[in-house]
Amino acid sequence: MDNRGFIPGVWEEEINVTDFLNLNSKKWSGPIKKQVHELFFDEEYDVLKDENEIFTFLVPLQQEISMVYNKKHVLYLGEKTYSNYTETSDRKKFLEIGLISPEKEEEKWAFVQPELCTVPLYGTKEIVRTLKQYVKDLDKQFQTQEWTHRKISHHRSIKAIQEYEEFALKHGVNVRKPCTSAVEVANSLWMTSLYSLLENPEVSFSFHSIFSFLDIFIEKDIQKKRLKEREAQLLVDELYCKLAALRGIAKCSGIFDFSVTMASSKLNKTSYRLLESALEYKYFKIPFQLIFNTEEFPKEIYEKVEELFNINHPISISQSLRKRDANNLSLTSAHTFFRNFEDITMNFASFDLQKAFMVALNGGKDVGTNSNVQQVTKALDSKQLDFDSALMQFEMFLKYYITLYTEYINTYAYYFDMFHDFPFRQSMISSYPYYLMNVAYHNVSPVVNLLTAIYEEAFELKTNKKGYIEEIVPLTNNREEFIGAKLNEIIHNETKRMLFYKNGHYNILFFAECPFFKKEDKFDTHLLSPMSFSKTSFSGFQLVDENDFEKFFNEFISSNYTHIRIRKK
């Protein structure tokens, strides 16, 4: 990347958003004076019907904006899309007996995460020029199926950008040129966020680094005396409230959909202003996802986060175990990491380890449904069940199970790629994105408990008349550390040999019990054994329902978990 001639607040060709932030961001340098908030409106405020012109900087939008949403972009994937593919296969049995748990419809998505700051940094004129160059470059390549798909995708993105230019200009915002002031950046970010949502309200995205980006221009304008601190806070208040109101027109209902991500390494004065906005306008609850990737966390910022916790504001805290990528990571609404601008993350289902363990012990038969997942082999003798034979049987069956699970994921990835349409969002990601498959395993904790009980010979078996095991009842609460480590190793080795769609890379997620934080989850602490599941790049998830924010914040930072979601009792 050529960085010659780069100065703060000025973009140059071939400087991407990450470079711009790394080269120009000013880190937190201490407290700023008490903030003044000048916006007044009730929590029923509708962002699409703002006729009061209450915002000083951001142009009010009228009701006709809702007509911009085009039904042709609502291309979602349901079970019927590929039902013929699964009707006479083991994949159907996997679903019937519950070995694979598909995510809720609103969670069953790939996350096409646009780099929203691309528009204010470069302007749409430059984005269109780049896309047209991609099309020319494709003309020099062999015309394969992938070639055709890419060319159509680029043409759609060019058309989407041009339609967006007209949309923004209609509402008084020129997005064709790079922004030169904080006010222009705020307008551009707002318009880009709105249009990205309207393109497909079914699929969420996160607001990654947009306030860090805005901070660069705010501080420059304050330095040049084009803005005062009071006006800077007003600008952040306005943008925060508008983005929060956007959640009201979205058609996905996850707690952390359209969340703001903040990395501890990139905290700045606007981070403080943003938290002030959240506390002042507490009925607009944009979720916050904090990425902890430094050893320090400013006291003033910490105190604001704790205040948000005390008013039950949605908060999650995450840290990456892959330190080399830490500065370029963001989070989806399902709390899964991805590399900003580079990854399309796929999040379709979770594999039930407890169900798999019981089916494996019975030689491939599910007692509950009387289904055979594959040709039934000899089940373990329930009268002589020991740890080594149980673990060996489980490992043998996992080779087949994980292969089929991977095929399920790849099938979904293919259909998602073919039948979803995000031309505007895709214009703001890499032209050659990586596909990141989130391979999830749940009910880890019960399996570790069962294996520990078998290892200590402290269990009771319940079998049916044919001798198949219906239930294993542990008679101990112990958890052997090495069992978790062994289970980790087996799953890692089997997943590692899988081939994913379009040579995609993968991230393994471990859930103690229910996958992906479903609403019926029971909040608890230390459901996973952190040391067992943290010596690789895997994600260990922890749920906390507590009043003592400081205790669990400090404990999490010193632990090996990658994620903690907290709420007040």
XYZ file of C-alpha atoms in Angstrom:
569
model
C 0.000 0.000 0.000
C 1.479 3.330 -1.100
C 1.250 5.826 1.774
C 3.377 8.612 0.266
C 2.139 12.120 0.887
C -0.484 11.045 3.392
C -1.446 13.681 5.971
C -4.240 13.711 8.567
C -7.687 14.330 7.139
C -6.646 13.877 3.513
C -7.170 10.668 1.565
C -4.957 9.457 -1.232
C -5.484 6.824 -3.903
C -4.885 3.267 -2.656
C -5.279 4.246 0.992
C -8.016 2.029 2.406
C -10.149 2.710 5.469
C -8.005 0.609 7.805
C -4.861 2.484 6.728
C -6.636 5.800 7.146
C -7.712 4.944 10.686
C -4.318 3.558 11.698
C -2.445 6.572 10.337
C -4.770 9.307 11.554
C -6.558 8.170 14.699
C -5.834 10.028 17.918
C -6.063 7.763 20.951
C -7.757 8.695 24.194
C -5.672 11.361 25.906
C -7.715 12.189 28.977
C -11.088 13.571 30.063
C -12.943 16.295 28.194
C -15.191 18.881 29.766
C -18.751 18.066 30.783
C -20.899 17.456 27.744
C -24.012 19.449 26.896
C -26.892 17.698 25.111
C -29.266 19.903 23.132
C -31.603 17.428 21.424
C -35.084 16.887 22.860
C -37.611 14.364 21.549
C -39.480 11.328 22.817
C -38.611 7.685 22.353
C -41.382 7.202 19.773
C -39.390 9.269 17.272
C -39.637 7.801 13.748
C -36.521 8.368 11.688
C -38.412 8.010 8.407
C -41.084 10.580 9.268
C -38.993 13.394 10.669
C -40.798 16.564 9.632
C -39.756 18.714 12.585
C -36.211 19.386 11.367
C -34.920 18.989 14.880
C -31.421 18.126 13.690
C -28.975 20.946 13.113
C -26.617 19.159 10.747
C -28.298 16.063 9.378
C -30.902 16.608 6.701
C -34.367 15.408 7.847
C -35.792 12.591 5.737
C -39.405 12.353 4.675
C -41.784 9.410 4.584
C -41.223 8.676 0.888
C -37.845 7.159 1.775
C -39.640 4.007 2.808
C -40.483 3.467 -0.875
C -36.778 3.075 -1.695
C -36.840 -0.464 -0.356
C -37.010 -2.786 -3.347
C -38.682 -6.154 -2.838
C -36.388 -7.798 -5.387
C -33.568 -7.627 -2.857
C -35.453 -9.773 -0.322
C -33.822 -13.029 -1.300
C -33.588 -15.152 1.811
C -32.937 -18.819 2.256
C -35.554 -21.109 3.737
C -35.655 -24.860 4.208
C -37.780 -25.303 1.057
C -35.003 -23.906 -1.115
C -33.074 -27.123 -0.901
C -35.609 -29.589 0.497
C -35.169 -31.885 -2.514
C -31.488 -32.054 -1.697
C -32.115 -33.484 1.762
C -35.218 -35.651 1.354
C -33.486 -39.000 0.890
C -30.211 -38.427 2.663
C -28.563 -38.607 6.046
C -28.745 -34.809 6.157
C -32.506 -35.099 6.646
C -31.944 -37.535 9.513
C -29.410 -35.158 11.042
C -32.114 -32.513 11.230
C -34.870 -34.866 12.374
C -32.976 -36.259 15.348
C -31.382 -32.920 16.229
C -27.702 -33.591 15.509
C -27.703 -30.304 13.620
C -29.619 -27.362 15.088
C -30.400 -24.782 12.386
C -30.327 -21.237 13.639
C -33.430 -19.127 13.977
C -34.456 -17.610 10.659
C -33.146 -14.180 11.652
C -29.784 -15.723 12.556
C -29.478 -17.958 9.510
C -27.454 -15.539 7.455
C -24.114 -14.758 6.058
C -23.034 -11.326 7.207
C -22.160 -9.104 4.258
C -20.606 -6.359 6.359
C -20.098 -3.142 4.347
C -17.187 -0.879 5.204
C -19.429 2.164 5.628
C -16.491 4.566 5.864
C -15.506 3.820 2.256
C -18.060 6.316 0.912
C -16.972 9.373 2.959
C -13.291 8.505 2.443
C -13.303 8.041 -1.336
C -16.658 9.236 -2.620
C -18.908 7.130 -4.840
C -17.313 8.450 -8.034
C -14.054 6.719 -7.113
C -15.878 3.538 -6.038
C -17.652 3.327 -9.417
C -14.355 3.897 -11.246
C -12.766 1.055 -9.279
C -15.676 -1.308 -9.973
C -15.485 -0.555 -13.698
C -11.776 -1.372 -13.599
C -12.614 -4.719 -11.975
C -14.955 -5.454 -14.895
C -12.189 -4.634 -17.404
C -9.759 -6.873 -15.548
C -12.251 -9.736 -15.706
C -12.379 -9.441 -19.507
C -8.790 -10.727 -19.570
C -9.679 -13.947 -17.737
C -11.294 -17.257 -18.705
C -15.086 -17.135 -18.781
C -15.925 -19.671 -16.091
C -19.086 -19.883 -13.973
C -17.285 -17.930 -11.238
C -16.232 -15.323 -13.843
C -19.861 -14.836 -14.901
C -21.027 -14.541 -11.308
C -18.384 -11.894 -10.504
C -19.074 -9.831 -13.610
C -22.816 -9.740 -12.972
C -22.132 -8.857 -9.322
C -19.881 -5.905 -10.264
C -22.416 -4.553 -12.768
C -25.156 -4.757 -10.143
C -22.950 -2.919 -7.647
C -22.246 -0.126 -10.138
C -25.968 0.319 -10.748
C -26.692 0.235 -6.997
C -24.072 2.931 -6.309
C -25.501 5.163 -9.037
C -29.019 4.760 -7.617
C -27.640 5.582 -4.181
C -26.066 8.794 -5.502
C -29.472 9.959 -6.731
C -31.114 8.955 -3.466
C -28.599 10.901 -1.365
C -28.653 13.956 -3.635
C -32.446 14.043 -3.427
C -32.032 14.550 0.319
C -29.348 17.186 0.052
C -26.207 15.076 0.506
C -23.516 14.889 -2.188
C -21.738 11.557 -1.732
C -19.797 11.589 -5.009
C -16.745 13.359 -3.597
C -14.545 12.573 -0.572
C -15.659 14.303 2.613
C -13.571 17.169 3.972
C -15.370 18.030 7.227
C -17.017 16.318 10.180
C -20.480 17.476 9.110
C -20.004 15.979 5.634
C -18.747 12.720 7.160
C -21.750 12.479 9.509
C -24.166 13.052 6.624
C -22.396 10.511 4.424
C -22.247 7.859 7.163
C -25.918 8.370 7.941
C -27.003 8.109 4.302
C -24.801 5.070 3.663
C -26.070 3.290 6.779
C -29.693 4.003 5.890
C -29.343 2.813 2.297
C -27.475 -0.336 3.386
C -30.343 -1.185 5.714
C -33.060 -0.454 3.165
C -31.302 -2.692 0.647
C -32.241 -5.688 2.782
C -33.769 -5.086 6.238
C -33.753 -8.861 6.814
C -29.959 -9.006 7.240
C -28.152 -6.964 9.880
C -24.688 -5.444 9.917
C -22.635 -3.686 12.559
C -21.433 -0.088 12.752
C -17.726 -0.806 12.750
C -15.253 2.064 13.329
C -17.618 4.739 12.039
C -17.280 6.857 15.172
C -13.488 6.440 15.176
C -13.551 7.604 11.569
C -15.769 10.561 12.479
C -13.423 11.459 15.351
C -10.562 12.157 12.924
C -12.602 14.861 11.201
C -14.112 16.231 14.418
C -10.695 16.739 15.985
C -9.374 18.326 12.801
C -12.346 20.713 12.645
C -11.949 21.614 16.334
C -8.247 22.250 15.786
C -9.050 24.545 12.852
C -11.847 26.188 14.894
C -14.566 25.112 12.492
C -16.320 23.259 15.325
C -16.680 23.828 19.041
C -16.905 21.021 21.583
C -20.613 21.733 22.097
C -21.231 21.308 18.359
C -19.096 18.163 18.246
C -21.227 16.544 20.951
C -24.397 17.619 19.144
C -23.126 16.016 15.949
C -22.441 12.714 17.731
C -25.825 12.895 19.495
C -27.617 13.334 16.189
C -25.838 10.497 14.442
C -26.306 8.160 17.414
C -30.045 8.852 17.627
C -30.591 8.435 13.906
C -28.681 5.143 13.792
C -30.603 3.922 16.844
C -33.903 4.816 15.208
C -32.913 2.763 12.156
C -33.331 -0.365 14.251
C -37.043 0.367 14.309
C -37.416 -0.260 10.572
C -35.183 -3.350 10.464
C -36.855 -6.726 10.016
C -34.450 -8.694 12.181
C -34.977 -8.797 15.921
C -31.707 -9.996 17.435
C -30.596 -8.174 20.580
C -27.260 -7.222 19.007
C -28.399 -6.488 15.455
C -27.007 -3.178 14.157
C -24.629 -2.807 17.082
C -21.732 -0.376 17.473
C -18.344 -2.079 17.810
C -15.571 -0.317 19.709
C -12.001 -1.622 20.012
C -10.043 -0.738 23.156
C -6.995 0.033 21.000
C -8.957 2.705 19.110
C -10.770 4.522 21.907
C -10.767 8.295 21.485
C -12.661 11.420 22.482
C -15.576 10.587 20.223
C -15.831 7.188 21.948
C -16.451 9.174 25.132
C -18.915 11.464 23.351
C -20.727 8.410 21.981
C -21.113 6.815 25.416
C -22.388 10.169 26.697
C -25.006 10.101 23.931
C -26.085 6.588 24.903
C -26.492 7.626 28.547
C -28.381 10.808 27.695
C -30.778 9.175 25.222
C -31.149 5.935 27.153
C -34.395 4.906 25.456
C -32.438 4.541 22.190
C -30.485 1.415 23.040
C -27.963 0.762 20.299
C -26.108 -2.364 21.494
C -22.402 -1.917 22.206
C -19.837 -4.608 21.458
C -16.439 -3.872 22.990
C -13.377 -5.595 21.553
C -10.670 -5.755 24.191
C -7.314 -5.947 22.379
C -5.016 -3.945 24.671
C -3.783 -4.236 28.238
C -5.287 -0.896 29.245
C -8.818 0.446 29.381
C -9.209 4.173 30.170
C -10.886 4.780 33.512
C -13.229 7.460 32.146
C -14.439 5.145 29.354
C -14.797 2.235 31.776
C -16.993 4.309 34.088
C -19.329 5.191 31.217
C -19.595 1.530 30.191
C -20.418 0.590 33.782
C -23.149 3.243 33.862
C -24.662 1.700 30.727
C -24.544 -1.720 32.377
C -26.400 -0.334 35.388
C -29.292 0.839 33.201
C -29.489 -2.558 31.421
C -28.048 -1.320 28.140
C -27.119 -4.264 25.836
C -23.352 -4.804 26.210
C -20.949 -7.517 25.178
C -17.188 -7.700 25.644
C -14.960 -9.810 23.416
C -11.298 -10.479 22.913
C -9.540 -12.255 20.085
C -7.128 -15.079 20.743
C -5.557 -14.379 17.348
C -3.567 -11.331 18.356
C -2.080 -10.800 14.903
C -5.528 -9.916 13.527
C -6.766 -8.069 16.603
C -6.578 -4.542 15.163
C -8.604 -5.392 12.071
C -11.354 -7.475 13.631
C -15.003 -6.639 14.022
C -18.018 -8.544 15.353
C -21.268 -9.713 13.837
C -24.541 -9.519 15.741
C -23.950 -13.174 16.717
C -20.687 -12.110 18.436
C -18.477 -13.878 15.899
C -15.233 -12.267 14.788
C -14.466 -11.406 11.190
C -11.802 -9.386 9.416
C -13.291 -6.092 8.421
C -13.603 -5.470 4.657
C -12.155 -8.930 3.844
C -14.590 -11.546 5.172
C -18.109 -12.666 4.405
C -19.038 -14.632 7.511
C -21.420 -17.561 7.390
C -23.398 -18.641 10.391
C -25.977 -21.344 9.677
C -26.185 -24.106 12.266
C -24.643 -25.715 15.323
C -23.710 -29.340 15.953
C -25.085 -31.018 19.101
C -22.174 -32.855 20.733
C -24.324 -34.393 23.461
C -26.740 -35.910 20.957
C -23.795 -37.100 18.839
C -22.164 -38.720 21.870
C -25.274 -40.742 22.737
C -25.850 -41.795 19.109
C -22.193 -42.827 18.844
C -22.407 -44.999 21.966
C -25.422 -46.745 20.404
C -23.528 -47.491 17.211
C -25.314 -44.916 15.043
C -28.884 -45.313 16.315
C -30.907 -42.493 17.844
C -33.105 -44.089 20.492
C -35.565 -41.186 20.666
C -36.612 -41.341 16.990
C -35.481 -44.922 16.306
C -33.507 -43.566 13.327
C -30.187 -44.843 12.074
C -27.870 -42.024 11.083
C -25.735 -44.440 9.094
C -25.356 -48.201 8.916
C -25.449 -49.236 12.547
C -22.230 -50.690 13.895
C -21.854 -52.586 17.118
C -23.000 -50.496 20.062
C -20.887 -50.388 23.188
C -21.748 -52.941 25.838
C -23.670 -50.976 28.441
C -22.488 -53.387 31.129
C -18.820 -52.713 30.413
C -18.828 -49.025 29.495
C -15.399 -47.510 30.157
C -13.755 -44.187 29.369
C -11.276 -45.308 26.682
C -13.826 -47.252 24.642
C -16.430 -44.464 24.928
C -13.974 -41.800 23.761
C -12.696 -44.011 20.921
C -16.243 -44.739 19.728
C -17.110 -41.036 19.870
C -14.003 -40.051 17.897
C -14.716 -42.688 15.238
C -18.253 -41.431 14.689
C -17.202 -37.761 14.697
C -15.165 -38.397 11.537
C -18.393 -39.124 9.694
C -20.600 -36.642 11.542
C -18.319 -33.654 10.976
C -17.945 -34.523 7.277
C -21.731 -34.438 6.888
C -22.001 -31.296 9.008
C -19.469 -29.576 6.737
C -21.465 -30.632 3.683
C -24.550 -29.063 5.264
C -22.669 -25.788 5.841
C -21.263 -25.746 2.299
C -24.728 -26.343 0.827
C -26.122 -23.378 2.704
C -23.117 -21.261 1.680
C -23.701 -22.088 -1.988
C -27.391 -21.229 -1.887
C -26.710 -18.058 0.037
C -24.120 -17.009 -2.537
C -26.424 -17.732 -5.462
C -29.730 -16.389 -4.168
C -28.887 -13.364 -2.042
C -28.483 -9.945 -3.546
C -26.502 -7.207 -1.779
C -25.099 -5.117 -4.650
C -24.767 -1.920 -2.617
C -23.175 -3.515 0.437
C -20.873 -5.614 -1.733
C -19.515 -2.478 -3.381
C -17.981 -1.645 0.017
C -16.116 -4.904 0.610
C -13.172 -6.562 -1.106
C -13.769 -7.697 -4.689
C -12.259 -11.040 -3.659
C -13.619 -11.618 -0.153
C -12.782 -14.604 1.990
C -15.578 -16.861 3.129
C -15.406 -17.390 6.885
C -17.408 -20.389 8.082
C -18.408 -20.376 11.737
C -18.404 -24.054 12.672
C -20.326 -24.246 15.934
C -20.554 -27.023 18.506
C -22.956 -26.828 21.436
C -23.666 -28.861 24.573
C -19.946 -29.077 25.251
C -20.423 -28.852 29.004
C -22.786 -31.878 29.300
C -20.412 -34.038 27.234
C -17.447 -33.117 29.437
C -19.577 -33.947 32.491
C -20.607 -37.328 31.048
C -17.061 -38.284 30.078
C -15.799 -37.248 33.515
C -18.437 -39.432 35.167
C -17.464 -42.391 32.965
C -13.768 -41.769 33.678
C -14.433 -41.801 37.439
C -16.884 -44.713 37.108
C -19.497 -42.598 38.869
C -22.597 -42.954 36.703
C -25.810 -44.891 36.205
C -27.113 -46.180 32.879
C -30.701 -46.307 31.696
C -31.257 -48.677 28.769
C -34.281 -49.815 26.767
C -35.416 -53.406 26.226
C -33.039 -53.857 23.296
C -30.053 -52.783 25.358
C -29.558 -49.358 23.751
C -28.471 -46.587 26.113
C -31.239 -44.049 26.736
C -29.522 -41.934 29.374
C -26.301 -41.653 31.359
C -26.824 -40.155 34.817
C -23.602 -38.664 36.303
C -23.089 -39.244 40.018
C -20.338 -36.639 40.304
C -20.021 -32.896 39.685
C -16.293 -33.044 38.937
C -14.858 -31.824 35.628
C -11.537 -33.291 34.528
C -9.439 -30.661 32.737
C -7.724 -33.134 30.401
C -11.087 -34.372 29.071
C -11.998 -30.913 27.815
C -8.549 -30.594 26.241
C -8.901 -33.987 24.539
C -12.347 -33.143 23.190
C -10.962 -29.848 21.917
C -8.146 -31.676 20.123
C -10.435 -34.243 18.480
C -12.848 -31.628 17.140
C -10.022 -29.399 15.970
C -8.285 -32.209 14.072
C -11.471 -33.419 12.390
C -12.619 -29.913 11.405
C -9.163 -29.016 10.154
C -9.268 -31.693 7.446
C -12.559 -30.389 6.011
C -12.745 -28.422 2.754
C -15.088 -25.441 2.822
C -16.959 -23.587 0.089
C -14.679 -21.471 -2.119
C -11.631 -22.474 -0.065
C -13.156 -20.661 2.880
C -11.418 -20.546 6.221
C -13.189 -21.382 9.450
C -13.631 -20.392 13.050
C -14.687 -22.961 15.638
C -17.214 -21.837 18.221
C -17.855 -23.761 21.419
C -21.081 -23.230 23.335
C -21.515 -24.689 26.789
C -25.169 -25.469 26.223
C -27.552 -23.633 23.850
C -26.015 -22.248 20.645
C -25.933 -18.609 19.600
C -27.517 -17.127 22.706
C -31.096 -18.047 22.049
C -33.676 -16.179 24.102
C -34.400 -19.176 26.314
C -30.753 -19.428 27.397
C -30.071 -19.564 31.087
C -27.454 -16.990 32.018
C -24.695 -18.380 34.198
C -20.958 -18.122 34.740
C -18.071 -20.427 33.893
C -20.119 -22.864 31.855
C -16.997 -23.787 29.914
C -13.623 -24.768 31.240
C -11.576 -21.865 29.868
C -8.147 -23.477 29.879
C -9.342 -26.526 27.947
C -10.861 -24.586 25.097
C -8.518 -21.635 24.690
C -5.118 -22.951 23.629
C -6.098 -22.625 19.969
C -7.948 -19.942 18.037
C -11.321 -21.307 19.130
C -14.023 -19.128 20.607
C -15.280 -19.891 24.094
C -18.491 -18.119 25.034
C -19.563 -17.071 28.504
C -22.884 -15.656 29.701
C -23.093 -13.584 32.859
C -26.122 -12.414 34.792
C -24.699 -10.329 37.625
C -24.766 -7.018 39.429
C -21.019 -6.748 39.961
C -19.780 -5.360 36.642
C -16.242 -4.641 37.835
C -15.693 -8.177 39.135
C -16.631 -9.914 35.903
C -15.018 -7.325 33.662
C -11.642 -7.802 35.364
C -12.081 -11.567 35.550
C -12.874 -11.796 31.846
C -9.872 -9.734 30.771
C -7.524 -12.063 32.661
C -9.252 -15.251 31.487
C -9.033 -17.159 28.223
C -12.600 -16.687 27.118
C -13.171 -14.850 23.862
C -16.603 -13.504 24.610
C -18.754 -12.453 27.520
C -22.292 -11.116 27.308
C -23.510 -9.473 30.466
C -26.772 -8.189 31.855
C -27.860 -6.874 35.216
C -29.910 -9.133 37.494
